[in-house]
């Protein structure tokens, strides 16, 4: 694009400040960017590649995909979609809310039906990323801060879940839930780590997942009330499919094949301890992370308000 003096530039800040696009051009460009980033998120209905990608990828690939690569989609929607095209972002919010909430519910239901433990975790990502998109386009300080925080939290929790599933596969050479039973009896430390990480993914208070989801839901309530109410069902469903999976894999009497399941090795325990430390610290004391997120979020919301008729109904984070 050319800036105000006719110079061709790709400087995002200069392009955003210029704001010389017509409404129609801005909306068409936003749709193009949104479709591209929606595939990367992935957002329903362009999510179908993710479960297969996770299933075929090695453990390290799944951790990188969940922890880093998927966040390029949500970051792109925030950095390029909302920042470059604020008017179009406000205009498109109802459609994006709807797709996000469908993704939340669909991802949770699909996860409940999975027989492969890794595919279950993959579908849980579809649901979690739906929450992030919902918070991003609710455009309040709370919701966007929660969305950015949940990008980090999802990477930590889901990355750790993929590591744990990879360790199960290394020991048992299967990820089929029906073939795994009673692992808690033979590997109690492993089961304990899995429980903590799983609860963080559910959003248990005191763990990192709760903070981001809570900010998203409470921050989005005034601007996307009915979508939030429907999306909250996804939180309940997350508890259902993850706790049910844990019960089937770790409870009960281990059969002959599972009695030889090895406990965590020292290297594995140290690696998982780092994840658990982040999960607990962020859940108990989120202020350091939020204090780094808030200034950028406030600047973004002010940028949107200055260029549109939109005004957020809730100002600032709770307790400010």
Short mmCIF file of C-alpha atoms in Angstrom, two decimals:
data_model
loop_
_atom_site.label_atom_id
_atom_site.label_comp_id
_atom_site.label_asym_id
_atom_site.label_seq_id
_atom_site.Cartn_x
_atom_site.Cartn_y
_atom_site.Cartn_z
CA UNK A 1 0.00 0.00 0.00
CA UNK A 2 1.06 3.60 -0.47
CA UNK A 3 1.26 5.85 2.56
CA UNK A 4 0.11 9.46 2.79
CA UNK A 5 3.05 10.79 0.74
CA UNK A 6 2.75 8.14 -1.96
CA UNK A 7 5.56 5.91 -0.75
CA UNK A 8 5.00 2.15 -0.99
CA UNK A 9 5.22 0.67 2.50
CA UNK A 10 4.50 -2.51 4.44
CA UNK A 11 4.90 -0.76 7.80
CA UNK A 12 1.84 -1.98 9.73
CA UNK A 13 1.77 1.03 12.06
CA UNK A 14 1.89 3.52 9.19
CA UNK A 15 -0.78 1.63 7.27
CA UNK A 16 -3.06 1.49 10.32
CA UNK A 17 -2.60 5.17 11.12
CA UNK A 18 -3.22 6.22 7.53
CA UNK A 19 -6.70 4.70 7.32
CA UNK A 20 -7.27 5.82 3.72
CA UNK A 21 -9.19 2.74 2.54
CA UNK A 22 -12.86 2.99 1.67
CA UNK A 23 -15.30 1.06 3.84
CA UNK A 24 -15.95 -1.54 1.13
CA UNK A 25 -12.26 -2.03 0.38
CA UNK A 26 -11.46 -2.40 4.07
CA UNK A 27 -14.19 -4.99 4.51
CA UNK A 28 -13.09 -7.04 1.50
CA UNK A 29 -9.48 -6.99 2.65
CA UNK A 30 -10.50 -7.92 6.18
CA UNK A 31 -12.48 -10.90 4.87
CA UNK A 32 -9.45 -12.04 2.87
CA UNK A 33 -7.14 -11.76 5.88
CA UNK A 34 -9.73 -13.36 8.17
CA UNK A 35 -10.18 -16.40 5.93
CA UNK A 36 -6.42 -16.92 5.72
CA UNK A 37 -5.89 -16.63 9.46
CA UNK A 38 -9.02 -18.67 10.25
CA UNK A 39 -7.43 -21.65 8.51
CA UNK A 40 -4.34 -21.16 10.65
CA UNK A 41 -6.23 -20.81 13.94
CA UNK A 42 -8.11 -23.09 12.94
CA UNK A 43 -11.65 -21.74 13.17
CA UNK A 44 -14.77 -23.74 12.31
CA UNK A 45 -15.47 -24.76 9.50
CA UNK A 46 -11.87 -24.69 8.20
CA UNK A 47 -10.52 -26.71 11.12
CA UNK A 48 -10.61 -30.19 9.61
CA UNK A 49 -6.88 -30.39 8.90
CA UNK A 50 -5.87 -30.06 12.57
CA UNK A 51 -6.85 -33.47 14.04
CA UNK A 52 -5.21 -35.30 11.14
CA UNK A 53 -2.09 -33.14 11.37
CA UNK A 54 -1.74 -33.85 15.09
CA UNK A 55 -2.40 -37.56 14.63
CA UNK A 56 0.30 -37.93 11.98
CA UNK A 57 2.85 -35.60 13.57
CA UNK A 58 5.51 -36.82 16.00
CA UNK A 59 5.21 -35.62 19.59
CA UNK A 60 7.63 -32.73 19.09
CA UNK A 61 5.70 -31.63 16.01
CA UNK A 62 2.41 -31.62 17.90
CA UNK A 63 3.92 -29.60 20.75
CA UNK A 64 5.27 -26.98 18.35
CA UNK A 65 2.02 -26.93 16.38
CA UNK A 66 -0.12 -26.44 19.50
CA UNK A 67 2.28 -24.17 21.37
CA UNK A 68 3.45 -21.85 18.61
CA UNK A 69 2.07 -22.32 15.11
CA UNK A 70 -1.67 -22.18 15.88
CA UNK A 71 -1.11 -18.89 17.72
CA UNK A 72 0.07 -17.31 14.48
CA UNK A 73 -3.57 -17.47 13.38
CA UNK A 74 -5.01 -15.78 16.45
CA UNK A 75 -2.13 -13.29 16.52
CA UNK A 76 -2.74 -12.49 12.86
CA UNK A 77 -6.43 -11.83 13.44
CA UNK A 78 -5.53 -9.44 16.26
CA UNK A 79 -2.49 -7.75 14.76
CA UNK A 80 -3.58 -7.48 11.13
CA UNK A 81 -7.35 -8.01 11.15
CA UNK A 82 -8.40 -5.81 14.06
CA UNK A 83 -5.50 -3.34 13.91
CA UNK A 84 -5.49 -2.66 10.16
CA UNK A 85 -9.25 -2.89 9.62
CA UNK A 86 -11.03 -1.74 12.81
CA UNK A 87 -14.28 -0.79 11.07
CA UNK A 88 -14.47 -4.13 9.30
CA UNK A 89 -13.65 -5.95 12.55
CA UNK A 90 -16.62 -4.34 14.28
CA UNK A 91 -18.82 -5.05 11.25
CA UNK A 92 -17.85 -8.74 11.09
CA UNK A 93 -18.12 -9.50 14.79
CA UNK A 94 -21.50 -11.32 14.76
CA UNK A 95 -20.30 -13.79 12.13
CA UNK A 96 -17.00 -14.39 13.94
CA UNK A 97 -18.81 -14.81 17.27
CA UNK A 98 -21.03 -17.42 15.66
CA UNK A 99 -18.17 -19.37 14.10
CA UNK A 100 -16.20 -19.22 17.35
CA UNK A 101 -19.09 -20.55 19.43
CA UNK A 102 -19.87 -23.29 16.90
CA UNK A 103 -16.21 -24.27 17.09
CA UNK A 104 -16.35 -24.36 20.89
CA UNK A 105 -19.38 -26.65 21.00
CA UNK A 106 -18.45 -28.75 17.98
CA UNK A 107 -14.86 -29.23 19.17
CA UNK A 108 -16.06 -30.35 22.59
CA UNK A 109 -18.63 -32.79 21.19
CA UNK A 110 -16.15 -34.20 18.67
CA UNK A 111 -13.53 -34.62 21.43
CA UNK A 112 -16.03 -36.59 23.50
CA UNK A 113 -16.47 -39.07 20.64
CA UNK A 114 -12.79 -39.75 19.96
CA UNK A 115 -11.21 -43.15 20.56
CA UNK A 116 -7.65 -41.91 19.95
CA UNK A 117 -6.30 -39.91 22.91
CA UNK A 118 -4.25 -37.63 20.67
CA UNK A 119 -7.22 -36.78 18.46
CA UNK A 120 -9.20 -35.99 21.60
CA UNK A 121 -6.58 -33.41 22.61
CA UNK A 122 -6.53 -32.07 19.04
CA UNK A 123 -10.28 -31.44 19.03
CA UNK A 124 -9.99 -29.79 22.43
CA UNK A 125 -7.72 -27.25 20.72
CA UNK A 126 -10.52 -26.36 18.30
CA UNK A 127 -12.75 -25.58 21.28
CA UNK A 128 -10.11 -23.60 23.18
CA UNK A 129 -9.16 -21.53 20.16
CA UNK A 130 -12.83 -20.70 19.65
CA UNK A 131 -12.75 -19.00 23.06
CA UNK A 132 -9.70 -16.98 22.00
CA UNK A 133 -11.41 -15.76 18.81
CA UNK A 134 -14.55 -14.88 20.80
CA UNK A 135 -12.50 -12.81 23.25
CA UNK A 136 -10.50 -11.14 20.50
CA UNK A 137 -13.53 -9.77 18.67
CA UNK A 138 -15.54 -8.86 21.76
CA UNK A 139 -13.13 -5.90 21.82
CA UNK A 140 -13.03 -5.08 25.52
CA UNK A 141 -9.91 -4.73 27.64
CA UNK A 142 -10.86 -7.82 29.61
CA UNK A 143 -11.77 -10.05 26.69
CA UNK A 144 -8.77 -9.22 24.52
CA UNK A 145 -6.37 -9.48 27.47
CA UNK A 146 -7.93 -12.84 28.30
CA UNK A 147 -7.61 -13.93 24.68
CA UNK A 148 -3.92 -13.04 24.52
CA UNK A 149 -3.29 -14.71 27.87
CA UNK A 150 -5.17 -17.80 26.73
CA UNK A 151 -2.91 -18.03 23.68
CA UNK A 152 -0.01 -18.57 26.08
CA UNK A 153 -1.98 -20.79 28.44
CA UNK A 154 -3.24 -23.03 25.66
CA UNK A 155 0.29 -23.46 24.36
CA UNK A 156 1.53 -24.52 27.78
CA UNK A 157 -1.36 -26.80 28.77
CA UNK A 158 -2.02 -28.44 25.41
CA UNK A 159 1.68 -28.71 24.68
CA UNK A 160 2.11 -30.57 27.97
CA UNK A 161 -0.86 -32.81 27.15
CA UNK A 162 0.71 -33.78 23.84
CA UNK A 163 3.97 -34.54 25.63
CA UNK A 164 2.13 -36.81 28.06
CA UNK A 165 0.24 -38.56 25.27
CA UNK A 166 3.55 -39.03 23.47
CA UNK A 167 5.04 -40.63 26.58
CA UNK A 168 2.07 -43.00 26.77
CA UNK A 169 2.56 -43.96 23.13
CA UNK A 170 6.30 -44.51 23.66
CA UNK A 171 5.54 -46.96 26.46
CA UNK A 172 2.44 -48.73 25.09
CA UNK A 173 2.69 -48.14 21.32
CA UNK A 174 -0.99 -47.27 21.21
CA UNK A 175 -3.15 -44.21 21.81
CA UNK A 176 -6.48 -46.07 21.74
CA UNK A 177 -8.33 -45.23 24.94
CA UNK A 178 -9.93 -48.69 25.18
CA UNK A 179 -6.48 -50.29 25.32
CA UNK A 180 -5.32 -48.10 28.21
CA UNK A 181 -6.61 -48.79 31.70
CA UNK A 182 -5.41 -48.61 35.28
CA UNK A 183 -2.26 -46.61 34.59
CA UNK A 184 -2.68 -44.77 37.89
CA UNK A 185 -1.85 -47.96 39.80
CA UNK A 186 1.41 -48.65 37.98
CA UNK A 187 2.54 -45.03 37.37
CA UNK A 188 1.03 -42.76 40.06
CA UNK A 189 3.47 -39.88 39.48
CA UNK A 190 2.72 -39.91 35.76
CA UNK A 191 -1.01 -39.92 36.55
CA UNK A 192 -0.56 -36.97 38.91
CA UNK A 193 1.16 -34.86 36.26
CA UNK A 194 -1.53 -35.79 33.73
CA UNK A 195 -4.25 -34.81 36.20
CA UNK A 196 -2.77 -31.35 36.86
CA UNK A 197 -2.27 -30.58 33.17
CA UNK A 198 -5.74 -31.89 32.32
CA UNK A 199 -7.36 -29.73 35.01
CA UNK A 200 -5.54 -26.67 33.69
CA UNK A 201 -6.96 -27.40 30.24
CA UNK A 202 -10.45 -27.67 31.76
CA UNK A 203 -9.98 -24.28 33.43
CA UNK A 204 -9.91 -25.22 37.11
CA UNK A 205 -9.56 -22.14 39.38
CA UNK A 206 -6.01 -21.82 40.65
CA UNK A 207 -4.51 -23.04 37.37
CA UNK A 208 -3.60 -21.01 34.30
CA UNK A 209 -6.53 -21.99 32.09
CA UNK A 210 -9.06 -20.46 34.46
CA UNK A 211 -7.66 -16.93 34.30
CA UNK A 212 -7.77 -16.59 30.52
CA UNK A 213 -11.19 -18.20 30.08
CA UNK A 214 -12.69 -16.18 32.93
CA UNK A 215 -11.45 -12.89 31.46
CA UNK A 216 -12.74 -13.86 28.02
CA UNK A 217 -16.20 -14.80 29.27
CA UNK A 218 -16.70 -11.90 31.67
CA UNK A 219 -15.19 -9.39 29.23
CA UNK A 220 -17.32 -10.62 26.32
CA UNK A 221 -20.60 -10.77 28.22
CA UNK A 222 -21.84 -7.24 27.47
CA UNK A 223 -20.88 -7.25 23.79
CA UNK A 224 -21.65 -10.89 22.95
CA UNK A 225 -24.04 -11.99 25.68
CA UNK A 226 -25.90 -14.82 23.97
CA UNK A 227 -22.78 -16.18 22.34
CA UNK A 228 -21.06 -16.22 25.73
CA UNK A 229 -23.98 -18.06 27.33
CA UNK A 230 -23.85 -20.72 24.63
CA UNK A 231 -20.06 -20.86 24.70
CA UNK A 232 -20.08 -21.46 28.44
CA UNK A 233 -21.57 -24.87 27.69
CA UNK A 234 -18.20 -25.65 26.13
CA UNK A 235 -16.53 -25.23 29.51
CA UNK A 236 -18.83 -27.88 30.96
CA UNK A 237 -18.26 -30.18 28.00
CA UNK A 238 -14.48 -29.77 28.38
CA UNK A 239 -14.74 -31.10 31.91
CA UNK A 240 -16.87 -33.97 30.60
CA UNK A 241 -14.58 -35.26 27.85
CA UNK A 242 -11.29 -34.72 29.68
CA UNK A 243 -12.40 -36.20 33.01
CA UNK A 244 -14.06 -39.11 31.21
CA UNK A 245 -10.86 -39.77 29.25
CA UNK A 246 -8.81 -39.63 32.46
CA UNK A 247 -11.19 -42.04 34.17
CA UNK A 248 -10.95 -44.56 31.33
CA UNK A 249 -7.17 -44.37 30.95
CA UNK A 250 -5.98 -44.12 34.55
CA UNK A 251 -8.66 -45.71 36.74
CA UNK A 252 -9.64 -49.35 37.04
CA UNK A 253 -7.51 -52.47 37.15
CA UNK A 254 -4.62 -52.58 34.67
CA UNK A 255 -4.59 -55.57 32.35
CA UNK A 256 -1.48 -57.57 31.53
CA UNK A 257 -0.34 -55.19 28.79
CA UNK A 258 -0.63 -52.13 31.06
CA UNK A 259 1.03 -53.62 34.15
CA UNK A 260 4.43 -53.05 32.57
CA UNK A 261 3.76 -49.33 32.01
CA UNK A 262 6.91 -47.52 33.17
CA UNK A 263 6.87 -44.66 35.64
CA UNK A 264 8.29 -41.26 34.67
CA UNK A 265 12.03 -41.06 34.20
CA UNK A 266 13.98 -38.22 35.80
CA UNK A 267 14.39 -36.29 32.54
CA UNK A 268 10.68 -36.55 31.79
CA UNK A 269 9.76 -35.52 35.32
CA UNK A 270 11.96 -32.42 35.18
CA UNK A 271 10.48 -31.41 31.82
CA UNK A 272 6.90 -31.83 33.03
CA UNK A 273 7.72 -30.06 36.30
CA UNK A 274 8.61 -26.93 34.32
CA UNK A 275 5.20 -27.00 32.62
CA UNK A 276 3.38 -27.58 35.90
CA UNK A 277 5.29 -24.74 37.58
CA UNK A 278 4.15 -22.33 34.86
CA UNK A 279 0.58 -23.67 35.07
CA UNK A 280 0.36 -23.14 38.83
CA UNK A 281 2.27 -19.84 38.99
CA UNK A 282 0.18 -18.25 36.24
CA UNK A 283 -3.04 -19.52 37.81
CA UNK A 284 -2.20 -18.23 41.27
CA UNK A 285 -0.43 -15.00 40.28
CA UNK A 286 -1.35 -13.86 36.75
CA UNK A 287 -0.40 -10.21 37.33
CA UNK A 288 3.11 -10.36 35.77
CA UNK A 289 1.70 -11.66 32.50
CA UNK A 290 -1.33 -9.37 32.50
CA UNK A 291 0.78 -6.31 33.27
CA UNK A 292 2.73 -6.93 30.06
CA UNK A 293 -0.41 -7.55 28.01
CA UNK A 294 -2.63 -4.69 29.23
CA UNK A 295 -0.81 -1.65 27.73
CA UNK A 296 -0.84 -3.09 24.21
CA UNK A 297 -4.47 -4.16 24.54
CA UNK A 298 -5.55 -0.73 25.77
CA UNK A 299 -3.76 0.92 22.86
CA UNK A 300 -5.49 -1.45 20.42
CA UNK A 301 -8.96 -0.77 21.85
CA UNK A 302 -8.33 2.98 21.76
CA UNK A 303 -7.23 2.63 18.13
CA UNK A 304 -10.50 0.84 17.29
CA UNK A 305 -12.63 3.38 19.18
CA UNK A 306 -10.89 6.31 17.48
CA UNK A 307 -11.70 4.97 14.01
CA UNK A 308 -15.20 3.56 14.51
CA UNK A 309 -18.44 4.28 16.36
CA UNK A 310 -17.72 1.34 18.65
CA UNK A 311 -17.33 2.01 22.38
CA UNK A 312 -16.54 -0.80 24.76
CA UNK A 313 -19.09 -1.15 27.59
CA UNK A 314 -16.53 -2.36 30.13
CA UNK A 315 -13.34 -0.40 30.75
CA UNK A 316 -10.21 -2.03 32.12
CA UNK A 317 -9.56 -5.27 33.94
CA UNK A 318 -11.48 -6.30 37.04
CA UNK A 319 -10.14 -4.65 40.12
CA UNK A 320 -8.55 -1.66 38.38
#
